[in-house]
Short mmCIF file of C-alpha atoms in Angstrom, two decimals:
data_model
loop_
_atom_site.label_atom_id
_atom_site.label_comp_id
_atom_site.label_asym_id
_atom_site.label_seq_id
_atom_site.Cartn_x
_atom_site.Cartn_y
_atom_site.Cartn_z
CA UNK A 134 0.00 0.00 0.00
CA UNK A 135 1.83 3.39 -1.17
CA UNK A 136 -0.93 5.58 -0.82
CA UNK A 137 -4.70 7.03 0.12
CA UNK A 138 -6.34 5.37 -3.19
CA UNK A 139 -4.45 2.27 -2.55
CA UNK A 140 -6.45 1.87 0.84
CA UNK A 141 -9.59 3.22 -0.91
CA UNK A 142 -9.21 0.16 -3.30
CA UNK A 143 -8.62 -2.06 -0.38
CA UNK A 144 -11.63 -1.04 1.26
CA UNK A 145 -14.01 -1.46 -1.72
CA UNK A 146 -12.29 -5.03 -2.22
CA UNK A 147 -13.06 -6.06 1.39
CA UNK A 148 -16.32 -4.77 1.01
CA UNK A 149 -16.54 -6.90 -1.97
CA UNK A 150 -15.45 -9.61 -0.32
CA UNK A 151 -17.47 -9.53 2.66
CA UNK A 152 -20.86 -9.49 0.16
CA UNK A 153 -21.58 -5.99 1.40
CA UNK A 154 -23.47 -3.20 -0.16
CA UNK A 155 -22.28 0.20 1.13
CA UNK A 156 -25.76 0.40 3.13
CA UNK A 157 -24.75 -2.83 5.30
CA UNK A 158 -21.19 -1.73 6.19
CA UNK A 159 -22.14 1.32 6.75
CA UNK A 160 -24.41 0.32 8.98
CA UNK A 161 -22.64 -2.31 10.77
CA UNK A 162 -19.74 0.67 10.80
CA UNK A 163 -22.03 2.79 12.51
CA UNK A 164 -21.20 5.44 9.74
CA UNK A 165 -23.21 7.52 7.38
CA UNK A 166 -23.64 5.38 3.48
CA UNK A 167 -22.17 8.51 1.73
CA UNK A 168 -18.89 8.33 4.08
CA UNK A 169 -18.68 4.83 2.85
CA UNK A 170 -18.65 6.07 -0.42
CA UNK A 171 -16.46 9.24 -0.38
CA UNK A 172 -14.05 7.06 1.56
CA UNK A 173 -14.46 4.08 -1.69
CA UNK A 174 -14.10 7.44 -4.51
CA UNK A 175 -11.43 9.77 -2.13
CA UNK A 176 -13.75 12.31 -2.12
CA UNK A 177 -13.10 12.58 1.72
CA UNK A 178 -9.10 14.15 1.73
CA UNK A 179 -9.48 13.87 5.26
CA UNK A 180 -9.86 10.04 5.81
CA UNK A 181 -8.40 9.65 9.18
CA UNK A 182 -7.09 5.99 10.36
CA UNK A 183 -10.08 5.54 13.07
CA UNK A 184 -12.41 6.67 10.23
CA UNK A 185 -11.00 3.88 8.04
CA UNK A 186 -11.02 1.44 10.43
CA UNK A 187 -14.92 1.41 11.27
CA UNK A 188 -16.08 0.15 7.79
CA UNK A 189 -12.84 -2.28 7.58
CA UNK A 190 -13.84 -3.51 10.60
CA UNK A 191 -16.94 -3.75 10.09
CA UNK A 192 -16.80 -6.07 7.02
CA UNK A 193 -14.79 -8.14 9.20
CA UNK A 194 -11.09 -7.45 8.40
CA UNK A 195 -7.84 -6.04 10.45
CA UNK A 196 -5.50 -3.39 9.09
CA UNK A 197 -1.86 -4.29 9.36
CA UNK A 198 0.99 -2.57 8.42
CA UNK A 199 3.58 -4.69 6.11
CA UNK A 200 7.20 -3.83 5.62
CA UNK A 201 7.92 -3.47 1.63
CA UNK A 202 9.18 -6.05 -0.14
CA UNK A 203 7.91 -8.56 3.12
CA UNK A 204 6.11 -11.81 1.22
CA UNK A 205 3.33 -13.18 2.04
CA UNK A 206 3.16 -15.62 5.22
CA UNK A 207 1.21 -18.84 4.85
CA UNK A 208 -1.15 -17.43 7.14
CA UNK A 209 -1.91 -14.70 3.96
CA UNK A 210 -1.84 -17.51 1.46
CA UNK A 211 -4.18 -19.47 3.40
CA UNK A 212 -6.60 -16.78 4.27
CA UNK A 213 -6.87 -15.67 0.70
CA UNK A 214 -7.59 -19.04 -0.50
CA UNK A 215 -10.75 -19.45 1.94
CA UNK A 216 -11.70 -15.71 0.54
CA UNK A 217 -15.10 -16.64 -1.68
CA UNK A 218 -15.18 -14.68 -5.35
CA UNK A 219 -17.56 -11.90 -5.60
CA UNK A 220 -18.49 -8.89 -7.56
CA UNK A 221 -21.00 -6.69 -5.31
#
């Protein structure tokens, strides 16, 4: 991740991935549907790290911090495996 639109795409793929519309993790975020969406489109500039983490949360995911050029552990192999294909 090298910068905001990277974690913008990240959070529309877990989204994704969870089977959530923008309505549900908002929701389950406890956040407004159209921060959901500024946050997906960078329309927010001021995205704050507690703000992210609400709707990543929320669809059921951690955010960690990985050193660059760090592979992936089989714990990431295995977890991305189990991850079901989906286009919300």
């Amino acid at each position: 991740m090298t910068s905001l639109a990277d974690v913008s795409d990240i959070l529309m793929a877990v989204r994704r991935e969870s089977h959530l519309f923008q309505e549900e993790l908002a929701r389950r975020a406890g956040v407004a549907r159209s921060n959901v969406a500024r946050m997906e489109t960078l329309a927010r500039k001021d995205m704050s790290v507690p703000v992210l983490m609400h709707p990543v949360e929320a669809a059921g995911y951690d955010l960690k911090l990985i050193a660059h050029g760090h592979g992936p552990t089989l714990e990431d192999i295995l977890a991305e495996q189990r991850m079901p294909d989906a286009d919300l």
